[in-house]
Coordinates of C-alpha atoms in Angstrom, one line a residue:
M1 CA 27.0 -7.9 65.5
D2 CA 30.3 -7.6 67.4
S3 CA 33.7 -7.7 65.8
S4 CA 34.0 -11.5 66.2
Q5 CA 30.7 -12.1 64.5
F6 CA 31.6 -9.6 61.8
R7 CA 34.8 -11.6 61.1
D8 CA 32.8 -14.7 60.6
A9 CA 30.1 -13.0 58.5
A10 CA 32.6 -11.2 56.4
K11 CA 34.6 -14.4 55.6
G12 CA 31.4 -16.1 54.6
A13 CA 30.4 -13.1 52.4
V14 CA 33.8 -13.0 50.7
D15 CA 33.5 -16.8 50.0
E16 CA 30.1 -16.3 48.4
I17 CA 31.3 -13.3 46.3
A18 CA 34.4 -15.2 45.1
N19 CA 32.1 -18.2 44.2
Y20 CA 29.8 -15.8 42.3
Y21 CA 32.6 -14.6 40.1
D22 CA 33.9 -18.1 39.6
T23 CA 30.5 -19.2 38.3
L24 CA 29.5 -16.1 36.3
E25 CA 30.0 -17.8 32.9
E26 CA 27.4 -20.5 33.9
R27 CA 24.7 -18.1 35.0
P28 CA 22.0 -16.8 32.6
V29 CA 22.9 -13.1 31.9
L30 CA 19.3 -12.0 32.2
P31 CA 16.9 -12.9 35.0
S32 CA 13.7 -14.7 34.1
V33 CA 11.5 -13.0 36.8
A34 CA 8.4 -11.0 36.1
P35 CA 7.9 -7.4 37.4
G36 CA 6.9 -7.4 41.1
Y37 CA 8.5 -10.8 41.7
L38 CA 10.3 -9.7 44.9
R39 CA 7.5 -8.3 47.1
P40 CA 5.8 -11.6 47.8
L41 CA 9.2 -13.0 48.9
L42 CA 9.5 -10.5 51.7
P43 CA 7.5 -9.7 54.8
D44 CA 5.2 -6.7 54.8
S45 CA 7.3 -4.7 57.3
T46 CA 10.5 -4.7 59.4
P47 CA 10.9 -7.6 61.8
E48 CA 10.2 -6.8 65.4
E49 CA 13.3 -8.6 66.6
G50 CA 16.7 -8.7 64.9
E51 CA 17.5 -11.7 62.9
S52 CA 20.7 -13.8 62.7
W53 CA 23.2 -13.1 59.9
D54 CA 22.9 -16.7 58.7
K55 CA 19.2 -16.1 58.0
I56 CA 19.9 -12.8 56.3
Q57 CA 22.7 -14.1 54.2
A58 CA 20.6 -17.1 53.0
D59 CA 18.2 -14.6 51.4
I60 CA 20.8 -13.4 49.0
D61 CA 20.3 -16.6 47.0
R62 CA 16.6 -16.8 47.6
V63 CA 15.5 -13.2 47.0
I64 CA 18.3 -11.3 45.2
M65 CA 20.0 -13.7 42.8
P66 CA 16.9 -14.5 40.8
G67 CA 16.4 -10.8 40.0
L68 CA 19.9 -9.9 39.0
T69 CA 21.2 -9.0 35.6
H70 CA 24.8 -10.1 35.6
W71 CA 26.7 -7.1 34.4
Q72 CA 30.1 -8.9 34.9
S73 CA 29.1 -11.8 32.8
P74 CA 31.0 -12.3 29.5
K75 CA 27.6 -12.6 27.8
F76 CA 26.7 -9.1 28.9
M77 CA 27.3 -7.1 25.7
A78 CA 24.7 -4.3 26.3
F79 CA 25.0 -0.6 27.0
F80 CA 28.6 -0.1 28.0
P81 CA 30.4 -2.2 30.6
C82 CA 30.2 -1.5 34.4
N83 CA 33.3 -3.4 35.3
S84 CA 34.3 -4.5 38.8
S85 CA 37.5 -5.9 40.3
F86 CA 38.6 -7.4 43.5
P87 CA 41.0 -4.5 44.4
A88 CA 38.2 -2.0 44.0
M89 CA 35.9 -4.1 46.1
L90 CA 38.5 -4.0 48.9
G91 CA 38.6 -0.2 48.5
D92 CA 34.8 0.0 49.0
M93 CA 35.1 -2.2 52.0
Y94 CA 37.7 0.1 53.7
S95 CA 35.6 3.2 52.6
G96 CA 32.6 1.7 54.3
A97 CA 34.5 1.0 57.4
F98 CA 36.0 4.5 57.8
N99 CA 32.6 6.0 56.8
A100 CA 33.6 9.6 56.6
A101 CA 31.2 12.3 55.2
A102 CA 34.4 14.1 54.0
F103 CA 32.8 17.4 53.0
N104 CA 35.9 19.4 53.9
W105 CA 39.6 18.7 54.6
I106 CA 39.3 18.7 58.4
C107 CA 36.7 15.8 58.2
S108 CA 39.5 13.5 57.3
P109 CA 42.6 15.0 55.7
A110 CA 43.5 11.6 54.0
V111 CA 40.2 11.5 52.2
T112 CA 40.8 14.9 50.5
E113 CA 44.5 14.6 49.9
L114 CA 44.4 11.0 48.4
E115 CA 41.7 12.1 46.0
T116 CA 43.7 15.1 44.8
V117 CA 46.8 12.9 44.2
M118 CA 44.8 10.1 42.6
M119 CA 43.1 12.5 40.2
D120 CA 46.5 13.8 39.2
W121 CA 47.6 10.2 38.6
V122 CA 44.6 9.6 36.5
A123 CA 45.0 12.8 34.5
K124 CA 48.6 11.9 33.7
L125 CA 47.6 8.3 32.9
I126 CA 45.2 9.4 30.2
A127 CA 47.5 12.3 29.0
L128 CA 45.2 15.1 29.8
P129 CA 46.7 18.6 29.2
K130 CA 48.6 20.0 32.1
E131 CA 45.8 22.6 32.6
F132 CA 43.7 20.0 34.4
L133 CA 46.3 19.1 37.0
S134 CA 46.0 20.4 40.6
D135 CA 49.3 22.2 40.7
G136 CA 47.9 24.8 38.4
E137 CA 44.4 26.4 38.3
G138 CA 42.6 23.1 37.6
G139 CA 42.2 19.8 39.2
G140 CA 40.0 16.7 39.5
I141 CA 37.2 15.5 41.7
I142 CA 35.4 12.2 41.9
Q143 CA 31.7 12.3 41.3
G144 CA 29.0 9.6 41.2
T145 CA 28.1 9.4 37.5
A146 CA 28.7 11.3 34.2
S147 CA 25.1 12.5 34.4
E148 CA 25.9 14.1 37.8
V149 CA 29.0 15.7 36.4
V150 CA 27.0 17.2 33.5
V151 CA 24.5 18.8 35.9
T152 CA 27.4 20.2 37.9
A153 CA 29.0 21.7 34.8
V154 CA 25.8 23.1 33.4
V155 CA 24.9 24.9 36.6
A156 CA 28.4 26.3 36.9
A157 CA 28.4 27.4 33.2
R158 CA 25.1 29.2 33.7
E159 CA 26.3 31.1 36.8
R160 CA 29.7 31.9 35.2
L161 CA 28.0 33.6 32.4
V162 CA 25.7 35.5 34.7
R163 CA 28.7 36.7 36.8
R164 CA 30.6 37.9 33.8
K165 CA 27.6 39.8 32.4
L166 CA 26.9 41.5 35.7
A167 CA 30.4 41.8 37.0
D168 CA 30.1 45.6 37.5
M169 CA 26.7 45.5 39.4
P170 CA 26.6 45.4 43.2
E171 CA 24.5 42.8 45.0
S172 CA 20.9 44.1 44.9
E173 CA 17.4 43.2 43.9
E174 CA 18.0 44.8 40.5
R175 CA 21.0 42.6 40.0
M176 CA 18.9 39.5 41.0
D177 CA 16.2 40.5 38.5
K178 CA 18.8 41.0 35.7
A179 CA 20.3 37.7 36.5
A180 CA 16.9 36.0 36.2
D181 CA 16.4 37.7 32.8
I182 CA 19.7 36.4 31.6
R183 CA 19.0 32.9 32.8
G184 CA 15.7 33.0 30.9
R185 CA 17.5 33.4 27.6
L186 CA 20.2 30.8 28.1
V187 CA 20.3 27.6 26.0
A188 CA 22.5 24.5 26.5
L189 CA 23.7 22.6 23.5
G190 CA 24.5 19.0 22.8
S191 CA 25.0 16.6 19.9
E192 CA 21.9 14.8 18.7
Q193 CA 24.0 11.7 19.4
A194 CA 25.0 12.8 22.9
H195 CA 23.8 11.2 26.1
S196 CA 20.4 12.5 27.2
S197 CA 22.0 13.8 30.5
T198 CA 22.7 17.1 28.8
Q199 CA 19.1 17.7 28.0
K200 CA 18.1 16.6 31.5
A201 CA 20.7 18.9 33.1
A202 CA 19.4 21.9 31.1
M203 CA 16.0 21.2 32.4
I204 CA 17.3 21.0 36.0
A205 CA 19.2 24.3 35.5
G206 CA 15.9 25.9 34.2
T207 CA 17.3 26.7 30.8
R208 CA 16.5 25.7 27.2
Y209 CA 18.2 22.9 25.3
R210 CA 18.9 22.6 21.6
S211 CA 20.6 19.7 19.8
V212 CA 23.3 20.1 17.2
P213 CA 23.1 17.9 14.1
A214 CA 25.4 14.9 13.9
P215 CA 24.3 13.1 10.7
K216 CA 25.6 9.9 9.1
E217 CA 27.5 12.0 6.6
T218 CA 29.9 13.2 9.3
N219 CA 30.0 9.7 10.9
F220 CA 27.4 10.9 13.5
S221 CA 29.9 13.5 14.8
V222 CA 29.3 17.3 15.5
T223 CA 31.5 19.4 13.2
A224 CA 32.7 23.0 14.0
A225 CA 30.5 24.3 11.2
A226 CA 27.4 22.6 12.6
L227 CA 28.1 24.0 16.1
R228 CA 28.6 27.5 14.8
K229 CA 25.4 27.3 12.7
T230 CA 23.4 26.2 15.8
I231 CA 24.9 29.0 18.0
E232 CA 24.1 31.7 15.4
E233 CA 20.6 30.4 14.9
C234 CA 20.0 30.6 18.6
R235 CA 21.4 34.1 18.8
E236 CA 19.2 35.3 16.0
K237 CA 16.2 34.2 18.2
G238 CA 17.6 36.2 21.1
L239 CA 18.9 33.2 22.9
E240 CA 22.4 32.9 24.4
P241 CA 24.2 29.5 24.2
Y242 CA 26.2 29.1 27.4
Y243 CA 27.1 25.4 27.4
F244 CA 28.0 22.6 25.0
T245 CA 28.7 18.9 25.5
I246 CA 31.4 17.7 23.1
T247 CA 31.6 13.9 22.9
I248 CA 34.5 11.4 22.8
G249 CA 32.6 8.1 22.2
S250 CA 28.8 8.9 21.9
T251 CA 26.4 6.5 23.6
G252 CA 24.9 5.1 20.4
T253 CA 27.9 4.6 18.1
C254 CA 31.0 5.8 20.0
A255 CA 31.4 8.7 17.6
I256 CA 34.0 11.4 18.3
D257 CA 33.0 15.0 17.6
D258 CA 35.4 17.4 15.8
L259 CA 37.8 18.1 18.6
Q260 CA 40.3 20.2 16.7
G261 CA 37.7 22.2 14.8
I262 CA 35.6 23.0 17.8
A263 CA 38.8 23.8 19.9
A264 CA 39.5 26.5 17.3
L265 CA 35.9 27.7 17.3
A266 CA 35.9 28.0 21.1
K267 CA 38.1 31.1 20.8
E268 CA 35.3 33.0 19.2
Y269 CA 32.8 32.1 22.0
P270 CA 34.7 32.6 25.3
D271 CA 31.5 32.5 27.3
L272 CA 30.5 29.1 26.0
W273 CA 31.4 26.4 28.5
I274 CA 32.5 23.3 26.6
H275 CA 32.5 20.0 28.5
V276 CA 34.0 16.9 27.2
D277 CA 31.9 13.8 27.8
A278 CA 34.1 10.7 27.4
A279 CA 32.2 8.6 29.9
Y280 CA 33.1 5.2 28.3
A281 CA 35.7 5.8 25.7
G282 CA 37.9 8.1 27.9
S283 CA 39.4 4.9 29.4
A284 CA 41.0 4.1 26.1
L285 CA 43.2 7.2 26.5
V286 CA 45.4 5.1 28.7
C287 CA 46.8 3.7 25.4
P288 CA 49.3 6.0 23.6
E289 CA 47.6 5.1 20.2
Y290 CA 44.5 7.1 21.4
Q291 CA 46.3 10.0 23.1
H292 CA 46.4 12.1 19.9
L293 CA 42.8 13.0 20.9
C294 CA 44.1 14.8 24.0
P295 CA 45.8 18.1 23.0
P296 CA 42.6 19.8 21.8
I297 CA 41.0 19.2 25.2
A298 CA 43.2 22.1 26.5
A299 CA 40.8 24.5 24.8
F300 CA 37.8 23.2 26.7
D301 CA 36.5 23.9 30.2
S302 CA 36.0 20.4 31.7
F303 CA 36.4 16.7 31.0
N304 CA 34.8 13.6 32.4
F305 CA 35.1 9.8 32.1
N306 CA 33.8 7.0 34.2
L307 CA 36.4 4.8 35.8
H308 CA 33.5 2.5 36.8
K309 CA 32.8 1.7 33.1
W310 CA 35.9 0.3 31.6
L311 CA 38.7 0.9 34.1
L312 CA 37.8 -1.7 36.7
V313 CA 36.9 0.7 39.5
N314 CA 33.6 -0.4 41.0
F315 CA 30.5 1.8 40.5
D316 CA 30.3 4.7 41.4
C317 CA 33.4 6.6 40.4
S318 CA 33.3 9.3 37.7
A319 CA 36.4 11.4 37.2
F320 CA 35.6 15.1 36.6
F321 CA 38.4 17.4 35.6
I322 CA 38.1 21.2 35.5
K323 CA 40.5 23.7 33.9
R324 CA 39.7 26.5 36.3
R325 CA 38.5 25.2 39.7
K326 CA 37.5 28.7 40.6
D327 CA 34.6 28.4 38.1
L328 CA 33.2 25.7 40.3
M329 CA 34.0 27.3 43.6
D330 CA 32.4 30.6 42.6
T331 CA 29.2 28.8 42.0
Y332 CA 29.1 26.2 44.8
S333 CA 31.0 27.8 47.7
I334 CA 28.8 28.8 50.6
T335 CA 30.3 28.7 54.1
P336 CA 28.0 28.8 57.1
S337 CA 29.7 29.2 60.5
Y338 CA 29.5 25.4 61.3
L339 CA 31.6 24.6 58.3
R340 CA 34.4 27.1 59.0
N341 CA 37.8 26.1 60.2
P342 CA 41.2 27.8 60.2
H343 CA 42.7 25.6 57.4
S344 CA 39.9 26.4 55.0
D345 CA 39.7 30.1 56.0
Q346 CA 43.3 30.5 55.2
G347 CA 43.0 28.8 51.8
M348 CA 45.6 26.2 52.8
V349 CA 43.4 23.2 51.8
T350 CA 41.0 21.9 49.2
D351 CA 37.4 21.5 50.3
Y352 CA 35.7 19.4 47.7
R353 CA 32.2 20.5 48.9
D354 CA 32.9 23.7 47.0
W355 CA 33.3 21.8 43.8
Q356 CA 30.0 20.0 43.7
I357 CA 26.3 20.0 44.4
P358 CA 26.1 17.7 47.4
L359 CA 27.8 18.5 50.7
G360 CA 29.0 15.0 51.9
R361 CA 31.1 12.6 49.9
R362 CA 32.6 9.1 50.2
F363 CA 36.2 7.9 50.3
R364 CA 36.1 6.8 46.7
S365 CA 39.7 7.5 45.9
L366 CA 40.7 4.4 47.9
K367 CA 39.4 2.1 45.2
V368 CA 41.1 4.1 42.5
W369 CA 44.4 3.8 44.4
F370 CA 44.0 0.1 44.9
V371 CA 43.2 -0.6 41.2
L372 CA 45.9 1.6 39.7
R373 CA 48.5 0.0 42.0
S374 CA 47.2 -3.5 41.4
Y375 CA 47.1 -3.4 37.6
G376 CA 49.6 -0.7 36.7
V377 CA 49.7 1.2 33.5
N378 CA 50.6 -1.9 31.4
G379 CA 47.8 -4.0 32.9
L380 CA 45.2 -1.4 32.2
R381 CA 46.4 -0.9 28.6
A382 CA 46.4 -4.7 28.0
L383 CA 42.7 -4.8 29.2
I384 CA 41.6 -2.0 26.9
R385 CA 43.5 -3.4 23.9
K386 CA 42.0 -6.8 24.4
H387 CA 38.4 -5.4 24.3
I388 CA 39.2 -3.3 21.2
D389 CA 40.5 -6.4 19.5
L390 CA 37.3 -8.2 20.4
G391 CA 35.3 -5.4 18.7
E392 CA 37.4 -5.8 15.5
Y393 CA 36.8 -9.6 15.7
M394 CA 33.0 -9.1 15.9
H395 CA 33.2 -6.7 13.0
D396 CA 35.1 -9.3 10.9
L397 CA 32.5 -11.9 11.7
L398 CA 29.6 -9.7 10.6
K399 CA 31.4 -8.8 7.4
S400 CA 31.8 -12.5 6.6
R401 CA 28.0 -12.8 6.3
P402 CA 26.9 -9.8 4.1
D403 CA 23.9 -11.8 3.2
I404 CA 22.6 -11.4 6.7
F405 CA 24.3 -8.4 8.3
T406 CA 25.1 -4.8 7.3
V407 CA 27.6 -3.0 9.4
V408 CA 26.3 0.6 10.1
T409 CA 29.3 2.0 12.1
E410 CA 32.8 0.6 12.0
P411 CA 34.1 -0.7 15.3
A412 CA 35.0 2.1 17.7
F413 CA 36.4 1.5 21.2
G414 CA 35.2 -2.1 21.0
L415 CA 31.6 -1.2 19.9
V416 CA 30.1 -2.3 16.6
T417 CA 26.6 -1.5 15.3
F418 CA 24.8 -3.3 12.5
Q419 CA 21.4 -4.1 10.9
I420 CA 19.9 -7.4 9.9
N421 CA 19.1 -7.5 6.2
P422 CA 15.5 -8.2 5.4
S423 CA 14.9 -11.5 3.5
P424 CA 14.6 -10.9 -0.3
P425 CA 11.2 -11.8 -1.9
S426 CA 11.0 -15.5 -2.8
S427 CA 10.8 -14.5 -6.5
A428 CA 14.1 -12.6 -6.3
P429 CA 17.0 -14.1 -8.3
T430 CA 19.6 -16.0 -6.3
T431 CA 22.9 -14.1 -5.7
T432 CA 26.3 -15.2 -4.6
E433 CA 27.8 -13.9 -1.4
D434 CA 30.0 -11.5 -3.3
E435 CA 27.0 -10.1 -5.1
A436 CA 25.0 -9.8 -2.0
H437 CA 27.4 -7.6 -0.2
P438 CA 27.1 -4.4 -2.3
R439 CA 23.4 -4.9 -2.6
H440 CA 23.0 -4.8 1.2
E441 CA 25.6 -2.0 1.7
A442 CA 23.4 0.1 -0.5
C443 CA 20.7 0.0 2.2
L444 CA 22.9 2.5 4.0
N445 CA 23.3 4.7 0.9
G446 CA 19.9 5.9 -0.1
L447 CA 17.6 3.1 -1.0
T448 CA 13.9 3.9 -0.5
S449 CA 12.3 4.6 2.9
S450 CA 10.4 1.3 2.4
D451 CA 13.7 -0.6 2.3
T452 CA 15.0 1.2 5.5
Q453 CA 11.7 0.5 7.2
K454 CA 11.9 -3.2 6.4
A455 CA 15.5 -3.4 7.6
N456 CA 14.5 -1.6 10.8
Q457 CA 11.6 -3.9 11.4
T458 CA 13.7 -7.0 10.8
T459 CA 16.5 -5.8 13.0
K460 CA 14.2 -5.0 15.8
Q461 CA 12.6 -8.4 15.6
V462 CA 15.9 -10.2 15.8
Y463 CA 17.1 -7.9 18.6
E464 CA 14.0 -8.7 20.7
K465 CA 14.2 -12.4 20.0
M466 CA 17.9 -12.5 21.1
N467 CA 17.2 -10.8 24.4
A468 CA 14.0 -12.9 25.0
K469 CA 16.2 -16.1 24.8
G470 CA 18.3 -14.7 27.7
E471 CA 21.5 -16.3 26.5
F472 CA 23.1 -12.9 25.7
F473 CA 22.1 -9.4 26.6
L474 CA 22.3 -6.7 23.8
T475 CA 21.0 -3.2 23.4
S476 CA 19.8 -1.3 20.4
T477 CA 19.8 2.3 19.2
V478 CA 18.7 4.5 16.3
A479 CA 21.4 6.1 14.2
G480 CA 20.6 8.2 11.2
G481 CA 17.0 6.8 11.2
R482 CA 18.2 3.2 11.2
Y483 CA 17.4 0.8 14.0
V484 CA 20.7 -0.9 14.8
I485 CA 21.9 -3.6 17.3
R486 CA 25.0 -2.7 19.4
V487 CA 27.5 -5.2 20.6
V488 CA 30.3 -4.3 23.0
S489 CA 32.1 -7.1 24.9
A490 CA 34.3 -5.5 27.5
T491 CA 34.1 -7.4 30.8
L492 CA 37.0 -9.0 32.6
L493 CA 35.8 -12.4 31.4
S494 CA 35.3 -11.4 27.8
E495 CA 36.8 -13.7 25.2
E496 CA 36.6 -14.6 21.5
K497 CA 34.5 -17.7 22.3
Y498 CA 31.7 -15.5 23.6
I499 CA 31.9 -13.3 20.5
N500 CA 31.6 -16.5 18.4
G501 CA 28.6 -17.5 20.6
V502 CA 26.7 -14.2 20.1
F503 CA 27.5 -14.2 16.4
D504 CA 26.2 -17.8 15.9
A505 CA 23.1 -17.0 17.9
L506 CA 22.4 -13.9 15.8
V507 CA 22.8 -16.0 12.6
R508 CA 20.4 -18.6 14.0
V509 CA 17.8 -16.1 14.9
A510 CA 18.1 -14.0 11.7
T511 CA 17.9 -17.1 9.5
R512 CA 15.4 -18.9 11.8
E513 CA 17.6 -21.9 12.0
G514 CA 16.5 -24.5 14.5
E515 CA 13.1 -22.8 15.0
D516 CA 10.7 -25.3 16.4
E517 CA 7.2 -25.9 15.1
E518 CA 5.6 -24.1 18.0
E519 CA 7.6 -20.9 17.2
K520 CA 6.5 -21.2 13.6
E521 CA 2.9 -21.6 14.6
E522 CA 3.1 -18.4 16.8
R523 CA 4.6 -16.6 13.8
G524 CA 1.7 -17.8 11.6
D525 CA 3.7 -19.5 8.9
S526 CA 1.3 -21.0 6.3
S527 CA 3.5 -24.1 6.2
T528 CA 2.3 -25.1 9.7
R529 CA -1.4 -24.5 9.1

């Protein structure tokens, strides 16, 4: 493909992409294919001769489209969003064209320097404490995902503790053996509501993992008292906690851990690396009404959120901020002769390879630059506030039908979780809507385990039926022993009409309205026998 052919192919691809976005609302959000659908559609091996672009492009519709889950659809209300935007796509296009490995400054100075500036822009945009800006001891770096960031932080935390404990020992086999003994006693901590990436990172780092309780009584948040108790319990067993993930917006319910209390506690445990995971909810910090959460972050070692979730920068783009960049560099900086250059040797430049696990890296700051300039602060704030309002709207709809739904967690960052109330026995007395509300709210406040089990079973059945229909895509979680449905509507195309649509669909499935005779037969209703 020469440059002329590329122009034609690229124009056709752009037209197809634009048409895809124009028709997202009409497409089923979930694919209807079965596992293994794709292999029979493709040859067994690479073609002997190169094929024309027209033939290749045609296979996007034939092979790929049938197997796509449409994350940008307004009917996608599962997990958290993974938003895209046209300015970010253009950034990816330029990044692909320049195609630099960019492991150190000399590889392409613009790649390094734009990233440094953009991470400062982002830090200021979300009101991070000044300790995380590059003009001091800190700074930011773009990584692939929040999970990758957690691994990077966990390994750096492990090695920082080892360095501190063995600071007076010269390099020797004895020092290596002592370091191994220390690592064998280390334990990483995370909320029981935190993302599983902390446990996975501890496993990769070769250390233990313990979860810190975050029960319903504290709104599924870790308190300073709970963290202290877990730390001391570990120490009583001869273990040394070295890392803790504190959460702003937990995966299940968007809970926020006790930032102020744990910030005060951090002074008592200076060797405990505290990392703030705000993968989704961190984007809301662009709004001043959420920036009261930021001051305590100055007490912690690192902070992360994903611009590719809620801030319109295409996947992958995870912003990782560190208070003392030396903590990363002391762990990850190894300089063989082929990576040496006078700029790096004299300490005049940033080499991001020394801040991370991989060597090479892409020009991801381009898409950050394009998005921030295209939308501006006000545009990004308007987007976040719109989605938060949609969460409140969904919450109000659920509360309007207390005979069917029980809200488990109040709306947070656009996310709401709820259960489906089990149908009362046919012999139960009829209640008014006002009477039904407290009865079902009591399900969350200590009714029997049998009641909880029935609510869990009913909720799971409705959840599975909703996704089987394929009209909307939702996800579930377990919070405080309760199986709940999560709804978060936060794509560029999200609107109230889609919230109304998912609510109406939930009502129909929960009440079995419109269920045809075949469905009743499958369920085994005696009325159809």
